Amino acid sequence: MSDSVMPGASQLLSKYVDESQAASLRAEHLTCEMLVNPLGMDEPHPGFSWQVVGTGYNRLQSAYRIIVSDDRQTVAEGLGTHWDTGRIESDESLHIVYRGRPLSPFTRYYWTVELWDENGSHSAAAQIAWFETGLRGGSWPATWIRVPDVGPEGKLPPAGTTYDNEFSLDPCLYLRCSFTIRRPVASARLYATALGVYKASLNGGTVGDHEFAPGWTDYAKRLSYQTFDITSNLVLGDNVLAALISDGWYSGYVGYNRRKPAAHYGSKPEFLAFLRIVYEDGEVEAIGTGPHWQAGRGALVYSDFLKGEKCDATLAAPGWDRPGFLASGWRPCGAGRGTPAKLEAQREEPIRVQMEIPAVAVRAAPDGSWVFDFGQNIVGRVRLRVAAPRGTTVSIRHAEALNPDGSLYTANLRSAPAHDIYVASGESEELYEPQFTFHGFRYAAVSGLPSQPSLHAAVARVLGNDLRRTISFETSSEIINRLHANIAWSQRGNFLAVPTDCPQRDERLGWTADAQVFFHTAAYLADVSAFYRKWLIDVQDAQSKEGAFPDVAPRICSDRNGAPAWGDAGVLVPFWHYERYGDVRILRDHYASMRRWMDYVGRANPEGLRLHELNLNYGDWLSLDGTASKPVLATAYYALTAQVMAKTAEILGRAEDFAEYTRLHEKIRSSFQRAFIDAAGRVQGGTQTAYLLGLYTGMFPTELEEAAFSHLVADLEAHDWHLTTGFIGVRHLCPILTAYGRPDLAYHLVLDTTYPSWGYSIVNGATTVWERWDGWTKDRGFQTPSMNSFNHYAFGAVGEWLYGSMAGIGTAGQAGAFKKFSLSPILGKGIEWCSAEFGSPRGPIRAAWRRHPEGISYEFSIPANTTANIILFRDVGARIFLNNREIADDQDIHTVTLSLGSGNYQVNVWHKHTSHTQAC
Ligand code: BGC
């Protein structure tokens, strides 16, 4: 699509906007390492970002000044004791890297920024933001602790009962330590991590609201720690710091039911923490984990991601986490083995409970259980009210769908029973919510209750990394609205610690192709900057010594490596991340490993055709035509990565590498043409995906592109205008149809409700994106249970087209993190209006359009300090009104580009014969 600006457009357009409302600019939404006021940060040179806000039109930042100090008042007075950039003539507002005095550990730094606008007018400083450093690599005044080394398998002696279970899972470990505070405290922090997952508490109150901390990394290489401000939780006198730990990803069941004897990382969870107390008199005290901590058991019989949780409230040790508890039978902790891994402050937003969803129905199932329907397939768990005699066993099973008889469809969970069990204590009303597990479900079957539960007895609690949601999107079509909602729900639940393929069966892994095809969609839905940056470190950590990027990251299946489109994520995602978020450091951090990957692929495929895989080639996973040419896919990806490497080298100023990868790209392209493309523009394999990838990566000779495109269209027609693509092709379907002039077909595909289509799943009740087009069909019912997830975001990669083309907000491949972007809505049959707002890194961008009898009206908002090309398509003779004034231009030109600065715009494109000259 043309990116060219109408000649003289900027000058021409200034007379159509009223610039009178301009007031001074403001910096808002200040972030440090793309996080709002991060507590605990180890980055020695953090990047500062802000959004420029200002009323009026064509607003620009011409200069900025950042000041940083460890004293808030100093910053309020305009002094930067640690860093004062002075006035920097620059319009940049993202990732300004700290170059001040070395940062000390355990210190809160305050910062603000002031701006100068396009006229040199100076703004007041922004509201003060802060970041607080963590240990910065310093040693921990604490030692690792774990279960005492007594009894068989290191278990504590059973407290009157056995914790044995069919999964051989150990009971959760309860850890406590008493200490006394004798004088007033100025501030206190808890630094904590686990090999496993933990929840810490102080005097009985949970510390923070993180779930599944410390998250998932390659625990052999790096481990995140968390920082909590617990100043207000400490009391003068006796205090108890406590922690509950469980297996989590470290020693629990993860990925294909693997665990013991081949435990992924270790066999018993461990905990490491210390309190850092700063007294009002300035003295500092550290209270860390060590042999003086006590270990015991409690109600949690086991808690595992795949198997579920058993909580026996009759075993609870009330008050175990408070002062005054007689810890009789508790033992000194065992010494943990620890880890050689790097301990680093958590880089991404934590996992939190995102929301609660009430049940919409409760019905009896054939087996007598009560099935709650939450109306939405989610990732999370159930909070259940229980009123039952002591010792009553209540069971909660989870499923995404129901069998025809109303029972739960659990076959697709494979070896993940997703079964939570609660044994009632007998109190008049108990509230049970599992601690260290999550499930993918819409339905929960509850059995064992003495009487029929009310609809309000259960709520679903939604879990996921707490990312800033950045899109609102609505159209006149219920199908499209639901498709958008399904994509957003699949992202919300599957962005849990890492971007997982699915949340329900015994898999839940960071499959690299899924995460790359969905990257652009994800980056519209939420601010995934910190989340993907962290995951890219997992990808890098998982690179083999030969240079192969993994098929899943963190790596847990050592045999899965380097598949085309999967391993390539290690090159593509850093680059796309840079384009989207504008942080060049990500390219620097990954460049060496990106090169190693290219060498790895190149060594096996010296001719430029990627025919030889050292490992698997999954092809166009889950495509419907089954005949996708794997070498075509692999070679197209090879070309794409070579091109991305050339661009990256250019950005990093590596001229030789740029030349090398440009040559490589050319070599791959000509090999591709010789081997796979015939004189009529047909590509080997002839699948939709083969054409899509060939066109997307520019593999066809220019003169054959149109022919190739017509073969693609013919294939759609041959399938009665249906798609056949799998994971890899699906992302390109609507964008390529649109770019080559058939947006009508893209509209047809997204609105279609016949099999196979997104709409088919929707009219059959989907509330998330299905893994397979035929996950369930009217004729055949459920697909094979061995692979049938109903919450798999990969096919949701079409979201990029919904937001980028139907709404028209930017497109992939636009560098600069929306500093300069396009607003180019593509209208199509079947939709009367569309309205979207996207919270870009530089501020909110809005695009909306609506059909009228007179023509089409558009509304656009362009954030301050950015510019946009509004690109519209009109019928010959249509007249254009910008903010109610007609633009005098050549009405024979079909594509109109309006080059505009910031502001809110109304554009009307009225038919030739309409009498209207004003906006409605
Ligand atoms: C996963 C996919 C993944 C694929 C690789 C599946 O089991 O669910 O999403 O990409 O394996 O072939």
PDB file of N, CA, C and O and ligand atoms in Angstrom, residues 256 414 501-502 505 507 511-514 551 560 566 618 621-622 727 771 787 789 792 794, ligand 1:
ATOM      1  N   TYR A 256       3.168 -32.383  28.707  1.00  0.00           N
ATOM      2  CA  TYR A 256       3.028 -33.822  28.412  1.00  0.00           C
ATOM      3  C   TYR A 256       3.171 -34.678  29.647  1.00  0.00           C
ATOM      4  O   TYR A 256       3.726 -35.773  29.580  1.00  0.00           O
ATOM      5  N   ARG A 414      -6.359 -34.606  28.149  1.00  0.00           N
ATOM      6  CA  ARG A 414      -5.311 -35.629  28.167  1.00  0.00           C
ATOM      7  C   ARG A 414      -4.966 -35.972  29.628  1.00  0.00           C
ATOM      8  O   ARG A 414      -5.868 -36.290  30.391  1.00  0.00           O
ATOM      9  N   ASP A 501       0.643 -22.158  24.396  1.00  0.00           N
ATOM     10  CA  ASP A 501      -0.217 -22.576  23.284  1.00  0.00           C
ATOM     11  C   ASP A 501      -1.654 -22.724  23.746  1.00  0.00           C
ATOM     12  O   ASP A 501      -2.583 -22.342  23.047  1.00  0.00           O
ATOM     13  N   CYS A 502      -1.831 -23.303  24.911  1.00  0.00           N
ATOM     14  CA  CYS A 502      -3.178 -23.581  25.412  1.00  0.00           C
ATOM     15  C   CYS A 502      -3.104 -23.707  26.927  1.00  0.00           C
ATOM     16  O   CYS A 502      -2.035 -23.946  27.473  1.00  0.00           O
ATOM     17  N   ARG A 505      -4.989 -28.536  28.576  1.00  0.00           N
ATOM     18  CA  ARG A 505      -4.502 -29.923  28.569  1.00  0.00           C
ATOM     19  C   ARG A 505      -3.091 -29.985  29.153  1.00  0.00           C
ATOM     20  O   ARG A 505      -2.542 -28.965  29.586  1.00  0.00           O
ATOM     21  N   GLU A 507      -0.172 -29.543  28.465  1.00  0.00           N
ATOM     22  CA  GLU A 507       0.843 -28.995  27.571  1.00  0.00           C
ATOM     23  C   GLU A 507       1.271 -27.602  28.055  1.00  0.00           C
ATOM     24  O   GLU A 507       2.300 -27.453  28.659  1.00  0.00           O
ATOM     25  N   TRP A 511       5.206 -22.445  22.982  1.00  0.00           N
ATOM     26  CA  TRP A 511       5.497 -22.812  21.583  1.00  0.00           C
ATOM     27  C   TRP A 511       5.851 -21.545  20.803  1.00  0.00           C
ATOM     28  O   TRP A 511       5.091 -20.575  20.770  1.00  0.00           O
ATOM     29  N   THR A 512       7.000 -21.628  20.138  1.00  0.00           N
ATOM     30  CA  THR A 512       7.550 -20.396  19.573  1.00  0.00           C
ATOM     31  C   THR A 512       6.826 -19.909  18.313  1.00  0.00           C
ATOM     32  O   THR A 512       6.756 -18.707  18.081  1.00  0.00           O
ATOM     33  N   ALA A 513       6.289 -20.828  17.503  1.00  0.00           N
ATOM     34  CA  ALA A 513       5.577 -20.338  16.300  1.00  0.00           C
ATOM     35  C   ALA A 513       4.262 -19.687  16.706  1.00  0.00           C
ATOM     36  O   ALA A 513       3.876 -18.643  16.156  1.00  0.00           O
ATOM     37  N   ASP A 514       3.571 -20.282  17.648  1.00  0.00           N
ATOM     38  CA  ASP A 514       2.316 -19.695  18.099  1.00  0.00           C
ATOM     39  C   ASP A 514       2.570 -18.253  18.544  1.00  0.00           C
ATOM     40  O   ASP A 514       1.842 -17.331  18.181  1.00  0.00           O
ATOM     41  N   ASP A 551      11.724 -25.002  19.960  1.00  0.00           N
ATOM     42  CA  ASP A 551      10.316 -24.988  19.541  1.00  0.00           C
ATOM     43  C   ASP A 551       9.416 -24.583  20.709  1.00  0.00           C
ATOM     44  O   ASP A 551       8.286 -24.139  20.490  1.00  0.00           O
ATOM     45  N   ARG A 560      13.063 -30.926  20.960  1.00  0.00           N
ATOM     46  CA  ARG A 560      12.298 -30.059  20.054  1.00  0.00           C
ATOM     47  C   ARG A 560      13.032 -28.745  19.833  1.00  0.00           C
ATOM     48  O   ARG A 560      13.107 -27.919  20.712  1.00  0.00           O
ATOM     49  N   TRP A 566       9.055 -22.031  13.821  1.00  0.00           N
ATOM     50  CA  TRP A 566       9.118 -22.093  15.290  1.00  0.00           C
ATOM     51  C   TRP A 566      10.442 -21.439  15.727  1.00  0.00           C
ATOM     52  O   TRP A 566      10.440 -20.353  16.307  1.00  0.00           O
ATOM     53  N   TYR A 618       7.195 -28.963  11.214  1.00  0.00           N
ATOM     54  CA  TYR A 618       5.752 -29.205  11.426  1.00  0.00           C
ATOM     55  C   TYR A 618       4.910 -28.694  10.261  1.00  0.00           C
ATOM     56  O   TYR A 618       3.706 -28.874  10.247  1.00  0.00           O
ATOM     57  N   TRP A 621       1.104 -26.067  10.358  1.00  0.00           N
ATOM     58  CA  TRP A 621       0.451 -26.874  11.398  1.00  0.00           C
ATOM     59  C   TRP A 621      -1.068 -26.703  11.387  1.00  0.00           C
ATOM     60  O   TRP A 621      -1.561 -25.580  11.424  1.00  0.00           O
ATOM     61  N   LEU A 622      -1.748 -27.840  11.327  1.00  0.00           N
ATOM     62  CA  LEU A 622      -3.213 -27.904  11.389  1.00  0.00           C
ATOM     63  C   LEU A 622      -3.901 -27.248  10.186  1.00  0.00           C
ATOM     64  O   LEU A 622      -5.042 -26.806  10.282  1.00  0.00           O
ATOM     65  N   PHE A 727      -1.689 -22.820  11.109  1.00  0.00           N
ATOM     66  CA  PHE A 727      -1.161 -21.760  11.981  1.00  0.00           C
ATOM     67  C   PHE A 727      -0.313 -20.743  11.223  1.00  0.00           C
ATOM     68  O   PHE A 727      -0.291 -19.568  11.548  1.00  0.00           O
ATOM     69  N   GLU A 771      -8.259 -24.341  18.602  1.00  0.00           N
ATOM     70  CA  GLU A 771      -6.992 -24.814  18.038  1.00  0.00           C
ATOM     71  C   GLU A 771      -7.172 -25.273  16.595  1.00  0.00           C
ATOM     72  O   GLU A 771      -6.295 -25.085  15.758  1.00  0.00           O
ATOM     73  N   MET A 787      -5.764 -33.927  20.495  1.00  0.00           N
ATOM     74  CA  MET A 787      -5.329 -32.551  20.231  1.00  0.00           C
ATOM     75  C   MET A 787      -6.537 -31.708  19.874  1.00  0.00           C
ATOM     76  O   MET A 787      -6.884 -31.569  18.718  1.00  0.00           O
ATOM     77  N   SER A 789      -7.799 -28.402  21.565  1.00  0.00           N
ATOM     78  CA  SER A 789      -7.949 -27.293  22.510  1.00  0.00           C
ATOM     79  C   SER A 789      -9.000 -26.305  21.995  1.00  0.00           C
ATOM     80  O   SER A 789      -9.081 -26.047  20.794  1.00  0.00           O
ATOM     81  N   HIS A 792      -6.768 -21.551  21.944  1.00  0.00           N
ATOM     82  CA  HIS A 792      -5.457 -21.587  21.295  1.00  0.00           C
ATOM     83  C   HIS A 792      -5.389 -20.336  20.431  1.00  0.00           C
ATOM     84  O   HIS A 792      -6.086 -20.225  19.436  1.00  0.00           O
ATOM     85  N   ALA A 794      -3.448 -19.079  18.200  1.00  0.00           N
ATOM     86  CA  ALA A 794      -2.747 -18.956  16.909  1.00  0.00           C
ATOM     87  C   ALA A 794      -3.677 -18.528  15.762  1.00  0.00           C
ATOM     88  O   ALA A 794      -3.361 -17.598  15.012  1.00  0.00           O
TER      89      ALA A 794
HETATM   90  C1  BGC B   1       0.783 -27.233  20.242  1.00  0.00           C
HETATM   91  C2  BGC B   1       0.938 -26.183  19.186  1.00  0.00           C
HETATM   92  C3  BGC B   1       2.338 -26.242  18.710  1.00  0.00           C
HETATM   93  C4  BGC B   1       2.489 -27.573  18.065  1.00  0.00           C
HETATM   94  C5  BGC B   1       3.777 -27.811  17.370  1.00  0.00           C
HETATM   95  C6  BGC B   1       0.991 -28.548  19.608  1.00  0.00           C
HETATM   96  O1  BGC B   1       0.822 -29.598  20.458  1.00  0.00           O
HETATM   97  O2  BGC B   1      -0.418 -27.141  20.891  1.00  0.00           O
HETATM   98  O3  BGC B   1       0.345 -25.023  19.433  1.00  0.00           O
HETATM   99  O4  BGC B   1       2.757 -25.179  17.962  1.00  0.00           O
HETATM  100  O5  BGC B   1       2.218 -28.623  18.957  1.00  0.00           O
HETATM  101  O6  BGC B   1       3.603 -28.725  16.422  1.00  0.00           O
END
